[in-house]
Amino acid sequence: MKKTLITATLLTSAGLANAATIINVVNSGFEDQVLADGLTTRTADGGDGTITGWTESNTADHLAYVTNPSNTGANTANNDAETILPLEGSNAAFFQNSSISQTLSGFDIKTGDIITVEFDLWRVNGGGDTFRIDFGGIGETSGTGINDGTIGGDMVTDAGPERYSVDFIATSDITAGDLVFRSTAGGNRYLLDDVVVTYSTAAVPEPSSTALIGLAGLGFILRRRR
C-alpha cells in the first residue's frame, strides 16, 4: 500500500515532472565502512565516530555514526531495536539528537524544478515529528533554495525500515545545496539508509489546469511506500 500525506498546499499539475536526473550522493548506502555484525563506528565501540562522505554534528550526547544492525551478532549499539536489519546491504546511519549532512553539487536546478529525496528510515526510540530533512538550507543554513519539512509523527517505533520519498520545489536557481537529515528532539533515535536524490523539470500545466495554480503554494509532498 502506498500512503500519501500532503503536508503543504502543493497538489496541482505543477507537481508533474519530466524524466529525473540523478544527483550523486557519496556513500549513500553507508556501506563504505566495513563493520562486523552488531558493531558501530562510534568511539565507544572502538570506531572513529565518523560517517564517510558525511558531516556529523557529534558531541558527547549528540551522536551520529554508522551501525551494522544484526539479529545474530553481539549488539553493541544503543538500543535492542537497532538489531532490525536494513532492507539492503549491511549498514545504516544512526543518529540521536544530531544531524548528518552532505554538500551536493554538479547539477543545474532551476526555479520550479522538483527535487526528490528517497530514503529508508526507521525509528528505534522516541516519538512525534522529530525527524527533519532539509535540502538547500531554507530556514536552516543559507535561507534560500529549497523548501524543507519534518516527518516522523506517524512512524511506529521499532517497526523497521520503510521507504520514504520527499519532493522539494526549487524557489531559486541553484547549482549546489546541503542535504541534511536531523533528529530534532531529546532521546529520538533513527536509522537511515539508501539515500537517492534526483531532480526533474516541472511539466507545463494543461490549460484546463491553469486555474488550479493559484491554489498551489511552495511546499513538499511526503509519500510513504509500504
mmCIF file of C-alpha atoms in Angstrom:
data_model
loop_
_atom_site.group_PDB
_atom_site.id
_atom_site.type_symbol
_atom_site.label_atom_id
_atom_site.label_comp_id
_atom_site.label_asym_id
_atom_site.label_seq_id
_atom_site.Cartn_x
_atom_site.Cartn_y
_atom_site.Cartn_z
ATOM 1 C CA MET A 1 0.000 0.000 0.000
ATOM 2 C CA LYS A 2 1.230 3.479 -0.795
ATOM 3 C CA LYS A 3 0.168 6.259 1.525
ATOM 4 C CA THR A 4 0.371 9.916 0.507
ATOM 5 C CA LEU A 5 0.444 12.572 3.194
ATOM 6 C CA ILE A 6 0.034 16.127 1.918
ATOM 7 C CA THR A 7 1.786 18.473 4.319
ATOM 8 C CA ALA A 8 1.636 21.637 2.243
ATOM 9 C CA THR A 9 -0.570 23.180 -0.420
ATOM 10 C CA LEU A 10 1.081 21.699 -3.478
ATOM 11 C CA LEU A 11 -1.229 19.290 -5.271
ATOM 12 C CA THR A 12 -1.693 20.545 -8.816
ATOM 13 C CA SER A 13 -0.481 19.786 -12.283
ATOM 14 C CA ALA A 14 2.563 21.906 -11.430
ATOM 15 C CA GLY A 15 3.750 18.881 -9.471
ATOM 16 C CA LEU A 16 4.104 16.844 -12.654
ATOM 17 C CA ALA A 17 7.651 16.437 -13.875
ATOM 18 C CA ASN A 18 9.750 15.173 -16.760
ATOM 19 C CA ALA A 19 12.369 12.415 -16.562
ATOM 20 C CA ALA A 20 14.533 12.660 -13.451
ATOM 21 C CA THR A 21 18.287 13.311 -13.315
ATOM 22 C CA ILE A 22 20.291 11.589 -10.567
ATOM 23 C CA ILE A 23 22.367 13.735 -8.184
ATOM 24 C CA ASN A 24 25.439 11.952 -6.846
ATOM 25 C CA VAL A 25 25.410 11.210 -3.101
ATOM 26 C CA VAL A 26 28.681 9.916 -1.630
ATOM 27 C CA ASN A 27 28.274 6.771 0.487
ATOM 28 C CA SER A 28 24.521 6.883 0.001
ATOM 29 C CA GLY A 29 24.035 3.388 1.448
ATOM 30 C CA PHE A 30 26.578 3.809 4.279
ATOM 31 C CA GLU A 31 28.464 0.694 3.164
ATOM 32 C CA ASP A 32 31.891 2.329 2.683
ATOM 33 C CA GLN A 33 32.938 1.410 6.225
ATOM 34 C CA VAL A 34 33.179 -2.346 6.827
ATOM 35 C CA LEU A 35 31.774 -3.407 10.196
ATOM 36 C CA ALA A 36 31.213 -6.754 11.861
ATOM 37 C CA ASP A 37 27.656 -7.732 12.764
ATOM 38 C CA GLY A 38 26.327 -5.661 15.640
ATOM 39 C CA LEU A 39 29.209 -3.172 15.656
ATOM 40 C CA THR A 40 29.287 0.580 15.016
ATOM 41 C CA THR A 41 31.831 3.298 14.237
ATOM 42 C CA ARG A 42 31.156 5.214 17.452
ATOM 43 C CA THR A 43 34.249 5.730 19.576
ATOM 44 C CA ALA A 44 32.768 3.739 22.486
ATOM 45 C CA ASP A 45 32.881 0.705 20.195
ATOM 46 C CA GLY A 46 36.448 1.406 19.127
ATOM 47 C CA GLY A 47 35.485 3.264 15.941
ATOM 48 C CA ASP A 48 36.415 6.746 14.795
ATOM 49 C CA GLY A 49 32.889 8.159 15.158
ATOM 50 C CA THR A 50 32.654 9.211 11.534
ATOM 51 C CA ILE A 51 30.418 8.524 8.540
ATOM 52 C CA THR A 52 32.453 8.522 5.327
ATOM 53 C CA GLY A 53 31.346 11.288 2.957
ATOM 54 C CA TRP A 54 29.068 12.927 5.526
ATOM 55 C CA THR A 55 29.489 15.564 8.246
ATOM 56 C CA GLU A 56 28.174 14.692 11.717
ATOM 57 C CA SER A 57 27.183 17.160 14.457
ATOM 58 C CA ASN A 58 28.560 14.892 17.173
ATOM 59 C CA THR A 59 29.021 15.799 20.835
ATOM 60 C CA ALA A 60 29.029 13.630 23.953
ATOM 61 C CA ASP A 61 25.215 13.479 23.975
ATOM 62 C CA HIS A 62 24.530 14.103 20.288
ATOM 63 C CA LEU A 63 25.603 11.094 18.294
ATOM 64 C CA ALA A 64 25.788 10.077 14.657
ATOM 65 C CA TYR A 65 27.687 7.110 13.292
ATOM 66 C CA VAL A 66 27.462 4.031 11.063
ATOM 67 C CA THR A 67 25.981 0.868 12.536
ATOM 68 C CA ASN A 68 25.728 -2.690 11.263
ATOM 69 C CA PRO A 69 22.440 -3.862 12.803
ATOM 70 C CA SER A 70 22.383 -7.580 13.483
ATOM 71 C CA ASN A 71 19.891 -10.022 14.938
ATOM 72 C CA THR A 72 22.634 -12.634 15.260
ATOM 73 C CA GLY A 73 25.830 -10.831 16.282
ATOM 74 C CA ALA A 74 26.648 -9.127 19.579
ATOM 75 C CA ASN A 75 24.594 -5.945 19.825
ATOM 76 C CA THR A 76 26.819 -3.082 20.933
ATOM 77 C CA ALA A 77 24.555 -0.270 19.756
ATOM 78 C CA ASN A 78 22.337 1.862 21.991
ATOM 79 C CA ASN A 79 19.055 0.047 21.665
ATOM 80 C CA ASP A 80 17.895 -3.522 21.073
ATOM 81 C CA ALA A 81 15.730 -2.269 18.213
ATOM 82 C CA GLU A 82 18.937 -1.483 16.367
ATOM 83 C CA THR A 83 19.146 -5.188 15.619
ATOM 84 C CA ILE A 84 16.438 -4.606 12.974
ATOM 85 C CA LEU A 85 18.144 -5.195 9.627
ATOM 86 C CA PRO A 86 18.272 -2.735 6.702
ATOM 87 C CA LEU A 87 16.294 -3.501 3.570
ATOM 88 C CA GLU A 88 19.539 -3.579 1.547
ATOM 89 C CA GLY A 89 23.180 -4.055 2.480
ATOM 90 C CA SER A 90 24.568 -4.391 5.997
ATOM 91 C CA ASN A 91 24.989 -0.853 7.339
ATOM 92 C CA ALA A 92 22.818 2.142 8.152
ATOM 93 C CA ALA A 93 23.425 5.602 9.604
ATOM 94 C CA PHE A 94 22.362 6.071 13.224
ATOM 95 C CA PHE A 95 21.703 9.461 14.760
ATOM 96 C CA GLN A 96 20.359 10.683 18.090
ATOM 97 C CA ASN A 97 19.703 14.383 18.823
ATOM 98 C CA SER A 98 22.069 15.187 15.974
ATOM 99 C CA SER A 99 22.362 15.632 12.237
ATOM 100 C CA ILE A 100 24.299 14.304 9.283
ATOM 101 C CA SER A 101 24.819 16.390 6.162
ATOM 102 C CA GLN A 102 26.492 16.363 2.768
ATOM 103 C CA THR A 103 27.006 19.156 0.251
ATOM 104 C CA LEU A 104 25.667 18.034 -3.135
ATOM 105 C CA SER A 105 26.740 19.692 -6.388
ATOM 106 C CA GLY A 106 27.232 19.060 -10.093
ATOM 107 C CA PHE A 107 23.665 19.934 -11.081
ATOM 108 C CA ASP A 108 21.825 22.916 -12.554
ATOM 109 C CA ILE A 109 18.453 23.210 -10.853
ATOM 110 C CA LYS A 110 16.118 25.975 -11.984
ATOM 111 C CA THR A 111 13.294 27.692 -10.141
ATOM 112 C CA GLY A 112 10.263 25.403 -10.135
ATOM 113 C CA ASP A 113 12.228 22.188 -10.642
ATOM 114 C CA ILE A 114 11.303 19.250 -8.415
ATOM 115 C CA ILE A 115 13.969 17.664 -6.204
ATOM 116 C CA THR A 116 13.114 14.201 -4.885
ATOM 117 C CA VAL A 117 14.906 12.680 -1.894
ATOM 118 C CA GLU A 118 14.206 8.980 -1.263
ATOM 119 C CA PHE A 119 15.474 7.015 1.724
ATOM 120 C CA ASP A 120 14.808 4.122 4.097
ATOM 121 C CA LEU A 121 14.063 5.234 7.651
ATOM 122 C CA TRP A 122 13.134 3.592 10.923
ATOM 123 C CA ARG A 123 12.880 4.909 14.468
ATOM 124 C CA VAL A 124 14.294 2.942 17.376
ATOM 125 C CA ASN A 125 13.372 5.324 20.188
ATOM 126 C CA GLY A 126 11.108 8.310 20.839
ATOM 127 C CA GLY A 127 8.051 9.717 19.098
ATOM 128 C CA GLY A 128 6.480 12.755 17.460
ATOM 129 C CA ASP A 129 7.506 14.836 14.451
ATOM 130 C CA THR A 130 11.195 14.750 15.300
ATOM 131 C CA PHE A 131 12.942 13.713 12.081
ATOM 132 C CA ARG A 132 13.841 16.621 9.831
ATOM 133 C CA ILE A 133 15.093 16.687 6.261
ATOM 134 C CA ASP A 134 16.383 19.843 4.579
ATOM 135 C CA PHE A 135 17.811 20.460 1.134
ATOM 136 C CA GLY A 136 19.276 23.768 0.067
ATOM 137 C CA GLY A 137 19.030 25.287 3.509
ATOM 138 C CA ILE A 138 15.846 27.338 3.626
ATOM 139 C CA GLY A 139 15.377 28.286 7.267
ATOM 140 C CA GLU A 140 18.265 26.036 8.258
ATOM 141 C CA THR A 141 21.536 27.073 6.606
ATOM 142 C CA SER A 142 21.622 29.583 3.766
ATOM 143 C CA GLY A 143 17.953 30.569 3.969
ATOM 144 C CA THR A 144 17.436 30.192 0.207
ATOM 145 C CA GLY A 145 16.867 27.449 -2.307
ATOM 146 C CA ILE A 146 14.515 24.628 -1.392
ATOM 147 C CA ASN A 147 11.595 24.160 0.953
ATOM 148 C CA ASP A 148 12.126 21.780 3.856
ATOM 149 C CA GLY A 149 9.991 19.515 6.002
ATOM 150 C CA THR A 150 9.640 17.423 9.112
ATOM 151 C CA ILE A 151 8.304 13.867 9.361
ATOM 152 C CA GLY A 152 8.035 11.138 11.927
ATOM 153 C CA GLY A 153 4.765 11.709 13.768
ATOM 154 C CA ASP A 154 3.020 8.682 12.267
ATOM 155 C CA MET A 155 6.019 6.352 12.488
ATOM 156 C CA VAL A 156 5.793 3.294 14.707
ATOM 157 C CA THR A 157 8.889 2.885 16.878
ATOM 158 C CA ASP A 158 10.743 -0.416 16.352
ATOM 159 C CA ALA A 159 8.610 -1.227 13.290
ATOM 160 C CA GLY A 160 11.597 -1.499 10.969
ATOM 161 C CA PRO A 161 12.567 0.354 7.788
ATOM 162 C CA GLU A 162 10.094 1.959 5.418
ATOM 163 C CA ARG A 163 10.795 3.745 2.134
ATOM 164 C CA TYR A 164 10.072 7.475 2.124
ATOM 165 C CA SER A 165 10.053 9.969 -0.731
ATOM 166 C CA VAL A 166 10.035 13.742 -0.234
ATOM 167 C CA ASP A 167 9.558 16.221 -3.096
ATOM 168 C CA PHE A 168 11.002 19.732 -2.762
ATOM 169 C CA ILE A 169 10.161 22.605 -5.115
ATOM 170 C CA ALA A 170 13.074 24.892 -6.029
ATOM 171 C CA THR A 171 12.405 28.524 -5.120
ATOM 172 C CA SER A 172 15.565 29.767 -6.885
ATOM 173 C CA ASP A 173 18.221 28.572 -9.323
ATOM 174 C CA ILE A 174 20.919 26.534 -7.550
ATOM 175 C CA THR A 175 23.989 24.508 -8.516
ATOM 176 C CA ALA A 176 24.793 23.149 -5.038
ATOM 177 C CA GLY A 177 22.956 22.516 -1.796
ATOM 178 C CA ASP A 178 23.340 20.877 1.601
ATOM 179 C CA LEU A 179 21.324 17.708 2.187
ATOM 180 C CA VAL A 180 20.646 17.444 5.931
ATOM 181 C CA PHE A 181 18.983 14.709 7.983
ATOM 182 C CA ARG A 182 18.331 15.571 11.630
ATOM 183 C CA SER A 183 16.835 14.169 14.816
ATOM 184 C CA THR A 184 15.359 17.232 16.490
ATOM 185 C CA ALA A 185 14.242 16.206 19.988
ATOM 186 C CA GLY A 186 15.775 14.598 23.056
ATOM 187 C CA GLY A 187 16.160 10.834 23.011
ATOM 188 C CA ASN A 188 14.883 10.260 19.480
ATOM 189 C CA ARG A 189 16.989 7.729 17.620
ATOM 190 C CA TYR A 190 16.723 6.966 13.920
ATOM 191 C CA LEU A 191 18.369 4.678 11.394
ATOM 192 C CA LEU A 192 18.725 5.920 7.807
ATOM 193 C CA ASP A 193 19.755 4.021 4.687
ATOM 194 C CA ASP A 194 19.854 4.009 0.868
ATOM 195 C CA VAL A 195 19.582 7.734 0.091
ATOM 196 C CA VAL A 196 18.724 8.629 -3.519
ATOM 197 C CA VAL A 197 18.420 12.230 -4.788
ATOM 198 C CA THR A 198 17.059 13.211 -8.207
ATOM 199 C CA TYR A 199 15.637 16.319 -9.846
ATOM 200 C CA SER A 200 13.327 16.931 -12.768
ATOM 201 C CA THR A 201 11.831 19.847 -14.654
ATOM 202 C CA ALA A 202 8.227 20.604 -13.822
ATOM 203 C CA ALA A 203 5.902 19.984 -16.756
ATOM 204 C CA VAL A 204 3.920 22.837 -18.274
ATOM 205 C CA PRO A 205 0.335 22.525 -16.959
ATOM 206 C CA GLU A 206 -2.565 21.850 -19.272
ATOM 207 C CA PRO A 207 -4.741 24.922 -19.943
ATOM 208 C CA SER A 208 -7.634 23.315 -18.075
ATOM 209 C CA SER A 209 -5.432 23.078 -15.011
ATOM 210 C CA THR A 210 -4.139 26.637 -15.038
ATOM 211 C CA ALA A 211 -6.834 27.826 -12.667
ATOM 212 C CA LEU A 212 -5.533 25.461 -10.034
ATOM 213 C CA ILE A 213 -2.085 27.041 -9.933
ATOM 214 C CA GLY A 214 -3.301 29.889 -7.765
ATOM 215 C CA LEU A 215 -4.054 27.358 -5.044
ATOM 216 C CA ALA A 216 -0.559 25.916 -5.094
ATOM 217 C CA GLY A 217 1.917 27.191 -2.515
ATOM 218 C CA LEU A 218 5.511 26.155 -2.302
ATOM 219 C CA GLY A 219 5.966 23.034 -0.278
ATOM 220 C CA PHE A 220 6.510 19.340 -0.474
ATOM 221 C CA ILE A 221 4.686 16.044 -0.717
ATOM 222 C CA LEU A 222 5.713 13.240 1.560
ATOM 223 C CA ARG A 223 4.968 9.825 0.185
ATOM 224 C CA ARG A 224 5.378 6.713 2.241
ATOM 225 C CA ARG A 225 5.504 3.375 0.492
ATOM 226 C CA ARG A 226 4.583 0.184 2.270
#
